[in-house]
Amino acid sequence: MGVKFAKNGLTLLSSAYVLPNEVVSNQELLEALGQLCGPLAKRKAKSIAKRLGVESRHLVRDLTSAKSQPSPNSIVLGVDVLNQALVQAGLDINELEYLLSHTCTPHTQVPPNAAWLADELHFQGPYLELRQACTGFANALQIASTFCTTDEAPVAIVGTETGSVYFEIAKAFLTTEQLVNYVQMGDGAGAVILGPAKEGRAS
């Protein structure tokens, strides 16, 4: 069953999310920091984590080395989450009118994640990517709303973040701001498929 948004807005046809790998606890995260950066960094991060209240997260990075490549990468996450959303909506990828993506941790600067996703899924329609973090989904929603007022076809929005690999677990990299990022943020992907709002109850 779809969920109807405000009048003249959108209908949510499906939603999905993907969290990579096993859950990482604060203890595991802090142990890794202590091993690579020493006890002082570990104590400081522990104090920050206690104030933030975040107790676990999922990561695409290897915590045993200072630098890491994402595994899985953002394209694998994006393909997985979009396929789940398509199955829930009962749609084929090429029934979409438009594919929108947003991220501030792209797989490559050029081409954008949207192009990688379109290629992997053999999507033949147009796509667009926003390079934004917290506001990315909100802005993509506004764009989707405009598309859906002029066309009856559904639109997909896919968001992926793999920012943990941008954190170098090394003393020279550490600042208070980076330690906040380290203990607060996680990786993952989410997707929604939207259609035009219908009169009465959405279904």
mmCIF file with all atom_site columns, C-alpha atoms in Angstrom:
data_model
loop_
_atom_site.group_PDB
_atom_site.id
_atom_site.type_symbol
_atom_site.label_atom_id
_atom_site.label_alt_id
_atom_site.label_comp_id
_atom_site.label_asym_id
_atom_site.label_entity_id
_atom_site.label_seq_id
_atom_site.pdbx_PDB_ins_code
_atom_site.Cartn_x
_atom_site.Cartn_y
_atom_site.Cartn_z
_atom_site.occupancy
_atom_site.B_iso_or_equiv
_atom_site.pdbx_formal_charge
_atom_site.auth_seq_id
_atom_site.auth_comp_id
_atom_site.auth_asym_id
_atom_site.auth_atom_id
_atom_site.pdbx_PDB_model_num
ATOM 1   C CA . MET A 1 1   ? 0.000  0.000  0.000   1.00 0.00 ? 1   MET A CA 1
ATOM 2   C CA . GLY A 1 2   ? 1.304  3.421  -0.925  1.00 0.00 ? 2   GLY A CA 1
ATOM 3   C CA . VAL A 1 3   ? 1.550  6.312  1.503   1.00 0.00 ? 3   VAL A CA 1
ATOM 4   C CA . LYS A 1 4   ? 0.070  9.589  0.325   1.00 0.00 ? 4   LYS A CA 1
ATOM 5   C CA . PHE A 1 5   ? 1.874  12.853 1.064   1.00 0.00 ? 5   PHE A CA 1
ATOM 6   C CA . ALA A 1 6   ? 0.292  16.302 1.059   1.00 0.00 ? 6   ALA A CA 1
ATOM 7   C CA . LYS A 1 7   ? -2.270 17.363 -1.536  1.00 0.00 ? 7   LYS A CA 1
ATOM 8   C CA . ASN A 1 8   ? -0.690 17.827 -4.973  1.00 0.00 ? 8   ASN A CA 1
ATOM 9   C CA . GLY A 1 9   ? 2.363  16.052 -3.615  1.00 0.00 ? 9   GLY A CA 1
ATOM 10  C CA . LEU A 1 10  ? 3.598  12.477 -3.927  1.00 0.00 ? 10  LEU A CA 1
ATOM 11  C CA . THR A 1 11  ? 2.659  8.884  -3.201  1.00 0.00 ? 11  THR A CA 1
ATOM 12  C CA . LEU A 1 12  ? 5.287  6.673  -1.589  1.00 0.00 ? 12  LEU A CA 1
ATOM 13  C CA . LEU A 1 13  ? 5.215  3.424  -3.546  1.00 0.00 ? 13  LEU A CA 1
ATOM 14  C CA . SER A 1 14  ? 8.047  1.698  -1.686  1.00 0.00 ? 14  SER A CA 1
ATOM 15  C CA . SER A 1 15  ? 11.087 2.266  0.509   1.00 0.00 ? 15  SER A CA 1
ATOM 16  C CA . ALA A 1 16  ? 14.164 0.233  1.415   1.00 0.00 ? 16  ALA A CA 1
ATOM 17  C CA . TYR A 1 17  ? 17.505 0.525  3.169   1.00 0.00 ? 17  TYR A CA 1
ATOM 18  C CA . VAL A 1 18  ? 20.775 -1.400 3.224   1.00 0.00 ? 18  VAL A CA 1
ATOM 19  C CA . LEU A 1 19  ? 23.297 -1.445 6.073   1.00 0.00 ? 19  LEU A CA 1
ATOM 20  C CA . PRO A 1 20  ? 26.685 -2.923 5.151   1.00 0.00 ? 20  PRO A CA 1
ATOM 21  C CA . ASN A 1 21  ? 28.525 -5.654 7.044   1.00 0.00 ? 21  ASN A CA 1
ATOM 22  C CA . GLU A 1 22  ? 28.106 -6.463 10.731  1.00 0.00 ? 22  GLU A CA 1
ATOM 23  C CA . VAL A 1 23  ? 27.168 -3.869 13.331  1.00 0.00 ? 23  VAL A CA 1
ATOM 24  C CA . VAL A 1 24  ? 30.170 -2.115 14.909  1.00 0.00 ? 24  VAL A CA 1
ATOM 25  C CA . SER A 1 25  ? 29.879 -1.286 18.608  1.00 0.00 ? 25  SER A CA 1
ATOM 26  C CA . ASN A 1 26  ? 31.499 1.680  20.344  1.00 0.00 ? 26  ASN A CA 1
ATOM 27  C CA . GLN A 1 27  ? 33.907 -0.706 22.052  1.00 0.00 ? 27  GLN A CA 1
ATOM 28  C CA . GLU A 1 28  ? 35.134 -2.082 18.709  1.00 0.00 ? 28  GLU A CA 1
ATOM 29  C CA . LEU A 1 29  ? 35.437 1.411  17.255  1.00 0.00 ? 29  LEU A CA 1
ATOM 30  C CA . LEU A 1 30  ? 37.399 2.723  20.236  1.00 0.00 ? 30  LEU A CA 1
ATOM 31  C CA . GLU A 1 31  ? 39.661 -0.334 20.388  1.00 0.00 ? 31  GLU A CA 1
ATOM 32  C CA . ALA A 1 32  ? 40.620 0.232  16.759  1.00 0.00 ? 32  ALA A CA 1
ATOM 33  C CA . LEU A 1 33  ? 41.379 3.886  17.460  1.00 0.00 ? 33  LEU A CA 1
ATOM 34  C CA . GLY A 1 34  ? 43.471 2.969  20.496  1.00 0.00 ? 34  GLY A CA 1
ATOM 35  C CA . GLN A 1 35  ? 45.495 0.411  18.549  1.00 0.00 ? 35  GLN A CA 1
ATOM 36  C CA . LEU A 1 36  ? 46.373 2.853  15.763  1.00 0.00 ? 36  LEU A CA 1
ATOM 37  C CA . CYS A 1 37  ? 46.466 6.212  17.576  1.00 0.00 ? 37  CYS A CA 1
ATOM 38  C CA . GLY A 1 38  ? 47.121 5.452  21.229  1.00 0.00 ? 38  GLY A CA 1
ATOM 39  C CA . PRO A 1 39  ? 45.237 5.622  24.537  1.00 0.00 ? 39  PRO A CA 1
ATOM 40  C CA . LEU A 1 40  ? 44.846 9.421  24.631  1.00 0.00 ? 40  LEU A CA 1
ATOM 41  C CA . ALA A 1 41  ? 42.895 9.480  21.366  1.00 0.00 ? 41  ALA A CA 1
ATOM 42  C CA . LYS A 1 42  ? 40.820 6.567  22.597  1.00 0.00 ? 42  LYS A CA 1
ATOM 43  C CA . ARG A 1 43  ? 39.888 8.329  25.858  1.00 0.00 ? 43  ARG A CA 1
ATOM 44  C CA . LYS A 1 44  ? 38.968 11.542 24.042  1.00 0.00 ? 44  LYS A CA 1
ATOM 45  C CA . ALA A 1 45  ? 36.795 9.676  21.535  1.00 0.00 ? 45  ALA A CA 1
ATOM 46  C CA . LYS A 1 46  ? 35.136 7.720  24.349  1.00 0.00 ? 46  LYS A CA 1
ATOM 47  C CA . SER A 1 47  ? 34.156 10.977 26.072  1.00 0.00 ? 47  SER A CA 1
ATOM 48  C CA . ILE A 1 48  ? 32.694 12.337 22.820  1.00 0.00 ? 48  ILE A CA 1
ATOM 49  C CA . ALA A 1 49  ? 30.798 9.105  22.147  1.00 0.00 ? 49  ALA A CA 1
ATOM 50  C CA . LYS A 1 50  ? 29.239 9.188  25.610  1.00 0.00 ? 50  LYS A CA 1
ATOM 51  C CA . ARG A 1 51  ? 27.916 12.709 25.006  1.00 0.00 ? 51  ARG A CA 1
ATOM 52  C CA . LEU A 1 52  ? 26.554 11.902 21.549  1.00 0.00 ? 52  LEU A CA 1
ATOM 53  C CA . GLY A 1 53  ? 24.729 8.746  22.651  1.00 0.00 ? 53  GLY A CA 1
ATOM 54  C CA . VAL A 1 54  ? 25.444 6.796  19.448  1.00 0.00 ? 54  VAL A CA 1
ATOM 55  C CA . GLU A 1 55  ? 26.118 3.193  20.466  1.00 0.00 ? 55  GLU A CA 1
ATOM 56  C CA . SER A 1 56  ? 26.622 1.364  17.158  1.00 0.00 ? 56  SER A CA 1
ATOM 57  C CA . ARG A 1 57  ? 26.838 1.790  13.412  1.00 0.00 ? 57  ARG A CA 1
ATOM 58  C CA . HIS A 1 58  ? 27.596 -0.091 10.187  1.00 0.00 ? 58  HIS A CA 1
ATOM 59  C CA . LEU A 1 59  ? 30.801 0.626  8.269   1.00 0.00 ? 59  LEU A CA 1
ATOM 60  C CA . VAL A 1 60  ? 32.298 -0.183 4.864   1.00 0.00 ? 60  VAL A CA 1
ATOM 61  C CA . ARG A 1 61  ? 35.885 0.361  6.029   1.00 0.00 ? 61  ARG A CA 1
ATOM 62  C CA . ASP A 1 62  ? 38.527 -1.898 7.542   1.00 0.00 ? 62  ASP A CA 1
ATOM 63  C CA . LEU A 1 63  ? 39.248 -0.758 11.112  1.00 0.00 ? 63  LEU A CA 1
ATOM 64  C CA . THR A 1 64  ? 42.602 -2.530 11.290  1.00 0.00 ? 64  THR A CA 1
ATOM 65  C CA . SER A 1 65  ? 44.391 -0.060 9.000   1.00 0.00 ? 65  SER A CA 1
ATOM 66  C CA . ALA A 1 66  ? 44.699 3.715  8.887   1.00 0.00 ? 66  ALA A CA 1
ATOM 67  C CA . LYS A 1 67  ? 43.291 3.931  5.367   1.00 0.00 ? 67  LYS A CA 1
ATOM 68  C CA . SER A 1 68  ? 40.746 1.703  3.686   1.00 0.00 ? 68  SER A CA 1
ATOM 69  C CA . GLN A 1 69  ? 38.786 1.188  0.500   1.00 0.00 ? 69  GLN A CA 1
ATOM 70  C CA . PRO A 1 70  ? 34.997 0.760  0.858   1.00 0.00 ? 70  PRO A CA 1
ATOM 71  C CA . SER A 1 71  ? 33.720 -2.807 0.914   1.00 0.00 ? 71  SER A CA 1
ATOM 72  C CA . PRO A 1 72  ? 31.010 -2.933 -0.308  1.00 0.00 ? 72  PRO A CA 1
ATOM 73  C CA . ASN A 1 73  ? 31.291 0.293  -2.279  1.00 0.00 ? 73  ASN A CA 1
ATOM 74  C CA . SER A 1 74  ? 28.486 2.814  -2.781  1.00 0.00 ? 74  SER A CA 1
ATOM 75  C CA . ILE A 1 75  ? 27.465 1.390  -6.155  1.00 0.00 ? 75  ILE A CA 1
ATOM 76  C CA . VAL A 1 76  ? 26.964 -2.112 -4.749  1.00 0.00 ? 76  VAL A CA 1
ATOM 77  C CA . LEU A 1 77  ? 24.911 -0.603 -1.911  1.00 0.00 ? 77  LEU A CA 1
ATOM 78  C CA . GLY A 1 78  ? 22.914 1.552  -4.326  1.00 0.00 ? 78  GLY A CA 1
ATOM 79  C CA . VAL A 1 79  ? 22.110 -1.314 -6.693  1.00 0.00 ? 79  VAL A CA 1
ATOM 80  C CA . ASP A 1 80  ? 21.042 -3.521 -3.775  1.00 0.00 ? 80  ASP A CA 1
ATOM 81  C CA . VAL A 1 81  ? 18.773 -0.944 -2.175  1.00 0.00 ? 81  VAL A CA 1
ATOM 82  C CA . LEU A 1 82  ? 17.176 0.161  -5.447  1.00 0.00 ? 82  LEU A CA 1
ATOM 83  C CA . ASN A 1 83  ? 16.476 -3.448 -6.442  1.00 0.00 ? 83  ASN A CA 1
ATOM 84  C CA . GLN A 1 84  ? 14.745 -3.983 -3.096  1.00 0.00 ? 84  GLN A CA 1
ATOM 85  C CA . ALA A 1 85  ? 12.605 -0.878 -3.599  1.00 0.00 ? 85  ALA A CA 1
ATOM 86  C CA . LEU A 1 86  ? 11.688 -1.934 -7.142  1.00 0.00 ? 86  LEU A CA 1
ATOM 87  C CA . VAL A 1 87  ? 10.605 -5.399 -5.964  1.00 0.00 ? 87  VAL A CA 1
ATOM 88  C CA . GLN A 1 88  ? 8.445  -3.887 -3.213  1.00 0.00 ? 88  GLN A CA 1
ATOM 89  C CA . ALA A 1 89  ? 6.808  -1.531 -5.724  1.00 0.00 ? 89  ALA A CA 1
ATOM 90  C CA . GLY A 1 90  ? 6.362  -4.297 -8.300  1.00 0.00 ? 90  GLY A CA 1
ATOM 91  C CA . LEU A 1 91  ? 8.215  -2.283 -10.927 1.00 0.00 ? 91  LEU A CA 1
ATOM 92  C CA . ASP A 1 92  ? 10.901 -2.852 -13.527 1.00 0.00 ? 92  ASP A CA 1
ATOM 93  C CA . ILE A 1 93  ? 13.791 -0.382 -13.557 1.00 0.00 ? 93  ILE A CA 1
ATOM 94  C CA . ASN A 1 94  ? 12.753 0.993  -16.950 1.00 0.00 ? 94  ASN A CA 1
ATOM 95  C CA . GLU A 1 95  ? 9.261  1.806  -15.737 1.00 0.00 ? 95  GLU A CA 1
ATOM 96  C CA . LEU A 1 96  ? 10.861 4.690  -13.834 1.00 0.00 ? 96  LEU A CA 1
ATOM 97  C CA . GLU A 1 97  ? 10.595 8.134  -15.365 1.00 0.00 ? 97  GLU A CA 1
ATOM 98  C CA . TYR A 1 98  ? 13.726 9.426  -13.632 1.00 0.00 ? 98  TYR A CA 1
ATOM 99  C CA . LEU A 1 99  ? 16.515 8.203  -11.357 1.00 0.00 ? 99  LEU A CA 1
ATOM 100 C CA . LEU A 1 100 ? 17.714 10.686 -8.731  1.00 0.00 ? 100 LEU A CA 1
ATOM 101 C CA . SER A 1 101 ? 20.673 10.071 -6.440  1.00 0.00 ? 101 SER A CA 1
ATOM 102 C CA . HIS A 1 102 ? 22.364 12.068 -3.703  1.00 0.00 ? 102 HIS A CA 1
ATOM 103 C CA . THR A 1 103 ? 25.625 11.620 -1.823  1.00 0.00 ? 103 THR A CA 1
ATOM 104 C CA . CYS A 1 104 ? 28.543 13.594 -0.469  1.00 0.00 ? 104 CYS A CA 1
ATOM 105 C CA . THR A 1 105 ? 30.831 10.526 -0.729  1.00 0.00 ? 105 THR A CA 1
ATOM 106 C CA . PRO A 1 106 ? 30.617 9.582  -4.426  1.00 0.00 ? 106 PRO A CA 1
ATOM 107 C CA . HIS A 1 107 ? 32.164 6.422  -5.842  1.00 0.00 ? 107 HIS A CA 1
ATOM 108 C CA . THR A 1 108 ? 33.942 8.617  -8.411  1.00 0.00 ? 108 THR A CA 1
ATOM 109 C CA . GLN A 1 109 ? 33.790 12.351 -9.018  1.00 0.00 ? 109 GLN A CA 1
ATOM 110 C CA . VAL A 1 110 ? 32.945 11.693 -12.675 1.00 0.00 ? 110 VAL A CA 1
ATOM 111 C CA . PRO A 1 111 ? 30.811 9.884  -13.644 1.00 0.00 ? 111 PRO A CA 1
ATOM 112 C CA . PRO A 1 112 ? 28.398 10.366 -10.730 1.00 0.00 ? 112 PRO A CA 1
ATOM 113 C CA . ASN A 1 113 ? 26.829 7.541  -8.744  1.00 0.00 ? 113 ASN A CA 1
ATOM 114 C CA . ALA A 1 114 ? 23.610 7.972  -10.733 1.00 0.00 ? 114 ALA A CA 1
ATOM 115 C CA . ALA A 1 115 ? 25.468 7.075  -13.930 1.00 0.00 ? 115 ALA A CA 1
ATOM 116 C CA . TRP A 1 116 ? 27.080 4.035  -12.304 1.00 0.00 ? 116 TRP A CA 1
ATOM 117 C CA . LEU A 1 117 ? 23.670 2.856  -11.033 1.00 0.00 ? 117 LEU A CA 1
ATOM 118 C CA . ALA A 1 118 ? 22.025 3.397  -14.427 1.00 0.00 ? 118 ALA A CA 1
ATOM 119 C CA . ASP A 1 119 ? 24.783 1.392  -16.099 1.00 0.00 ? 119 ASP A CA 1
ATOM 120 C CA . GLU A 1 120 ? 24.687 -1.477 -13.593 1.00 0.00 ? 120 GLU A CA 1
ATOM 121 C CA . LEU A 1 121 ? 20.889 -1.753 -13.745 1.00 0.00 ? 121 LEU A CA 1
ATOM 122 C CA . HIS A 1 122 ? 20.587 -1.106 -17.508 1.00 0.00 ? 122 HIS A CA 1
ATOM 123 C CA . PHE A 1 123 ? 18.369 1.894  -16.879 1.00 0.00 ? 123 PHE A CA 1
ATOM 124 C CA . GLN A 1 124 ? 17.616 3.643  -20.165 1.00 0.00 ? 124 GLN A CA 1
ATOM 125 C CA . GLY A 1 125 ? 16.021 6.802  -18.784 1.00 0.00 ? 125 GLY A CA 1
ATOM 126 C CA . PRO A 1 126 ? 17.429 10.110 -17.532 1.00 0.00 ? 126 PRO A CA 1
ATOM 127 C CA . TYR A 1 127 ? 19.220 10.501 -14.216 1.00 0.00 ? 127 TYR A CA 1
ATOM 128 C CA . LEU A 1 128 ? 20.489 13.273 -11.970 1.00 0.00 ? 128 LEU A CA 1
ATOM 129 C CA . GLU A 1 129 ? 22.780 13.433 -8.945  1.00 0.00 ? 129 GLU A CA 1
ATOM 130 C CA . LEU A 1 130 ? 22.981 15.881 -6.059  1.00 0.00 ? 130 LEU A CA 1
ATOM 131 C CA . ARG A 1 131 ? 26.258 16.179 -4.155  1.00 0.00 ? 131 ARG A CA 1
ATOM 132 C CA . GLN A 1 132 ? 24.707 16.984 -0.796  1.00 0.00 ? 132 GLN A CA 1
ATOM 133 C CA . ALA A 1 133 ? 24.605 15.436 2.641   1.00 0.00 ? 133 ALA A CA 1
ATOM 134 C CA . CYS A 1 134 ? 21.724 16.163 5.033   1.00 0.00 ? 134 CYS A CA 1
ATOM 135 C CA . THR A 1 135 ? 19.725 18.220 2.517   1.00 0.00 ? 135 THR A CA 1
ATOM 136 C CA . GLY A 1 136 ? 20.167 15.823 -0.387  1.00 0.00 ? 136 GLY A CA 1
ATOM 137 C CA . PHE A 1 137 ? 16.992 13.823 0.128   1.00 0.00 ? 137 PHE A CA 1
ATOM 138 C CA . ALA A 1 138 ? 14.878 16.905 0.803   1.00 0.00 ? 138 ALA A CA 1
ATOM 139 C CA . ASN A 1 139 ? 16.037 18.556 -2.409  1.00 0.00 ? 139 ASN A CA 1
ATOM 140 C CA . ALA A 1 140 ? 15.635 15.341 -4.400  1.00 0.00 ? 140 ALA A CA 1
ATOM 141 C CA . LEU A 1 141 ? 12.089 15.135 -3.044  1.00 0.00 ? 141 LEU A CA 1
ATOM 142 C CA . GLN A 1 142 ? 11.348 18.611 -4.374  1.00 0.00 ? 142 GLN A CA 1
ATOM 143 C CA . ILE A 1 143 ? 12.694 17.635 -7.790  1.00 0.00 ? 143 ILE A CA 1
ATOM 144 C CA . ALA A 1 144 ? 10.681 14.400 -7.808  1.00 0.00 ? 144 ALA A CA 1
ATOM 145 C CA . SER A 1 145 ? 7.541  16.330 -6.896  1.00 0.00 ? 145 SER A CA 1
ATOM 146 C CA . THR A 1 146 ? 7.997  18.564 -9.938  1.00 0.00 ? 146 THR A CA 1
ATOM 147 C CA . PHE A 1 147 ? 8.525  15.591 -12.241 1.00 0.00 ? 147 PHE A CA 1
ATOM 148 C CA . CYS A 1 148 ? 5.485  13.771 -10.887 1.00 0.00 ? 148 CYS A CA 1
ATOM 149 C CA . THR A 1 149 ? 3.161  16.735 -11.449 1.00 0.00 ? 149 THR A CA 1
ATOM 150 C CA . THR A 1 150 ? 3.817  16.520 -15.196 1.00 0.00 ? 150 THR A CA 1
ATOM 151 C CA . ASP A 1 151 ? 4.101  12.760 -15.695 1.00 0.00 ? 151 ASP A CA 1
ATOM 152 C CA . GLU A 1 152 ? 2.297  9.738  -14.290 1.00 0.00 ? 152 GLU A CA 1
ATOM 153 C CA . ALA A 1 153 ? 5.459  7.590  -14.204 1.00 0.00 ? 153 ALA A CA 1
ATOM 154 C CA . PRO A 1 154 ? 7.269  6.859  -10.909 1.00 0.00 ? 154 PRO A CA 1
ATOM 155 C CA . VAL A 1 155 ? 10.578 8.379  -9.837  1.00 0.00 ? 155 VAL A CA 1
ATOM 156 C CA . ALA A 1 156 ? 13.302 6.747  -7.723  1.00 0.00 ? 156 ALA A CA 1
ATOM 157 C CA . ILE A 1 157 ? 15.534 8.490  -5.197  1.00 0.00 ? 157 ILE A CA 1
ATOM 158 C CA . VAL A 1 158 ? 18.654 6.666  -3.978  1.00 0.00 ? 158 VAL A CA 1
ATOM 159 C CA . GLY A 1 159 ? 20.974 7.976  -1.264  1.00 0.00 ? 159 GLY A CA 1
ATOM 160 C CA . THR A 1 160 ? 24.314 6.352  -0.418  1.00 0.00 ? 160 THR A CA 1
ATOM 161 C CA . GLU A 1 161 ? 27.092 7.334  1.976   1.00 0.00 ? 161 GLU A CA 1
ATOM 162 C CA . THR A 1 162 ? 30.420 5.603  2.564   1.00 0.00 ? 162 THR A CA 1
ATOM 163 C CA . GLY A 1 163 ? 32.108 8.376  4.503   1.00 0.00 ? 163 GLY A CA 1
ATOM 164 C CA . SER A 1 164 ? 33.982 6.138  6.949   1.00 0.00 ? 164 SER A CA 1
ATOM 165 C CA . VAL A 1 165 ? 36.753 5.615  4.386   1.00 0.00 ? 165 VAL A CA 1
ATOM 166 C CA . TYR A 1 166 ? 37.464 9.357  4.412   1.00 0.00 ? 166 TYR A CA 1
ATOM 167 C CA . PHE A 1 167 ? 38.548 9.128  8.059   1.00 0.00 ? 167 PHE A CA 1
ATOM 168 C CA . GLU A 1 168 ? 42.239 8.295  8.360   1.00 0.00 ? 168 GLU A CA 1
ATOM 169 C CA . ILE A 1 169 ? 42.905 6.527  11.644  1.00 0.00 ? 169 ILE A CA 1
ATOM 170 C CA . ALA A 1 170 ? 46.220 8.283  12.251  1.00 0.00 ? 170 ALA A CA 1
ATOM 171 C CA . LYS A 1 171 ? 47.428 10.810 14.835  1.00 0.00 ? 171 LYS A CA 1
ATOM 172 C CA . ALA A 1 172 ? 48.267 13.424 12.200  1.00 0.00 ? 172 ALA A CA 1
ATOM 173 C CA . PHE A 1 173 ? 44.658 13.361 10.952  1.00 0.00 ? 173 PHE A CA 1
ATOM 174 C CA . LEU A 1 174 ? 42.902 13.611 14.306  1.00 0.00 ? 174 LEU A CA 1
ATOM 175 C CA . THR A 1 175 ? 41.069 16.743 15.375  1.00 0.00 ? 175 THR A CA 1
ATOM 176 C CA . THR A 1 176 ? 38.108 17.064 17.714  1.00 0.00 ? 176 THR A CA 1
ATOM 177 C CA . GLU A 1 177 ? 35.834 17.544 14.705  1.00 0.00 ? 177 GLU A CA 1
ATOM 178 C CA . GLN A 1 178 ? 37.154 14.389 13.038  1.00 0.00 ? 178 GLN A CA 1
ATOM 179 C CA . LEU A 1 179 ? 36.753 12.390 16.243  1.00 0.00 ? 179 LEU A CA 1
ATOM 180 C CA . VAL A 1 180 ? 33.113 13.491 16.364  1.00 0.00 ? 180 VAL A CA 1
ATOM 181 C CA . ASN A 1 181 ? 32.694 12.181 12.819  1.00 0.00 ? 181 ASN A CA 1
ATOM 182 C CA . TYR A 1 182 ? 34.439 8.935  13.748  1.00 0.00 ? 182 TYR A CA 1
ATOM 183 C CA . VAL A 1 183 ? 32.128 8.043  16.627  1.00 0.00 ? 183 VAL A CA 1
ATOM 184 C CA . GLN A 1 184 ? 28.932 9.530  15.197  1.00 0.00 ? 184 GLN A CA 1
ATOM 185 C CA . MET A 1 185 ? 28.685 8.550  11.553  1.00 0.00 ? 185 MET A CA 1
ATOM 186 C CA . GLY A 1 186 ? 27.987 5.268  9.783   1.00 0.00 ? 186 GLY A CA 1
ATOM 187 C CA . ASP A 1 187 ? 27.599 4.018  6.223   1.00 0.00 ? 187 ASP A CA 1
ATOM 188 C CA . GLY A 1 188 ? 24.582 2.784  4.304   1.00 0.00 ? 188 GLY A CA 1
ATOM 189 C CA . ALA A 1 189 ? 22.041 3.352  1.570   1.00 0.00 ? 189 ALA A CA 1
ATOM 190 C CA . GLY A 1 190 ? 18.342 4.131  1.299   1.00 0.00 ? 190 GLY A CA 1
ATOM 191 C CA . ALA A 1 191 ? 15.871 4.362  -1.552  1.00 0.00 ? 191 ALA A CA 1
ATOM 192 C CA . VAL A 1 192 ? 12.286 5.382  -2.189  1.00 0.00 ? 192 VAL A CA 1
ATOM 193 C CA . ILE A 1 193 ? 10.080 5.097  -5.245  1.00 0.00 ? 193 ILE A CA 1
ATOM 194 C CA . LEU A 1 194 ? 7.529  7.840  -5.604  1.00 0.00 ? 194 LEU A CA 1
ATOM 195 C CA . GLY A 1 195 ? 4.540  8.464  -7.833  1.00 0.00 ? 195 GLY A CA 1
ATOM 196 C CA . PRO A 1 196 ? 2.101  11.335 -8.280  1.00 0.00 ? 196 PRO A CA 1
ATOM 197 C CA . ALA A 1 197 ? -0.436 11.887 -5.516  1.00 0.00 ? 197 ALA A CA 1
ATOM 198 C CA . LYS A 1 198 ? -3.810 10.306 -6.207  1.00 0.00 ? 198 LYS A CA 1
ATOM 199 C CA . GLU A 1 199 ? -7.209 11.485 -5.140  1.00 0.00 ? 199 GLU A CA 1
ATOM 200 C CA . GLY A 1 200 ? -8.505 9.643  -2.096  1.00 0.00 ? 200 GLY A CA 1
ATOM 201 C CA . ARG A 1 201 ? -6.610 6.843  -0.425  1.00 0.00 ? 201 ARG A CA 1
ATOM 202 C CA . ALA A 1 202 ? -3.323 5.724  -1.989  1.00 0.00 ? 202 ALA A CA 1
ATOM 203 C CA . SER A 1 203 ? -2.956 2.040  -2.808  1.00 0.00 ? 203 SER A CA 1
#
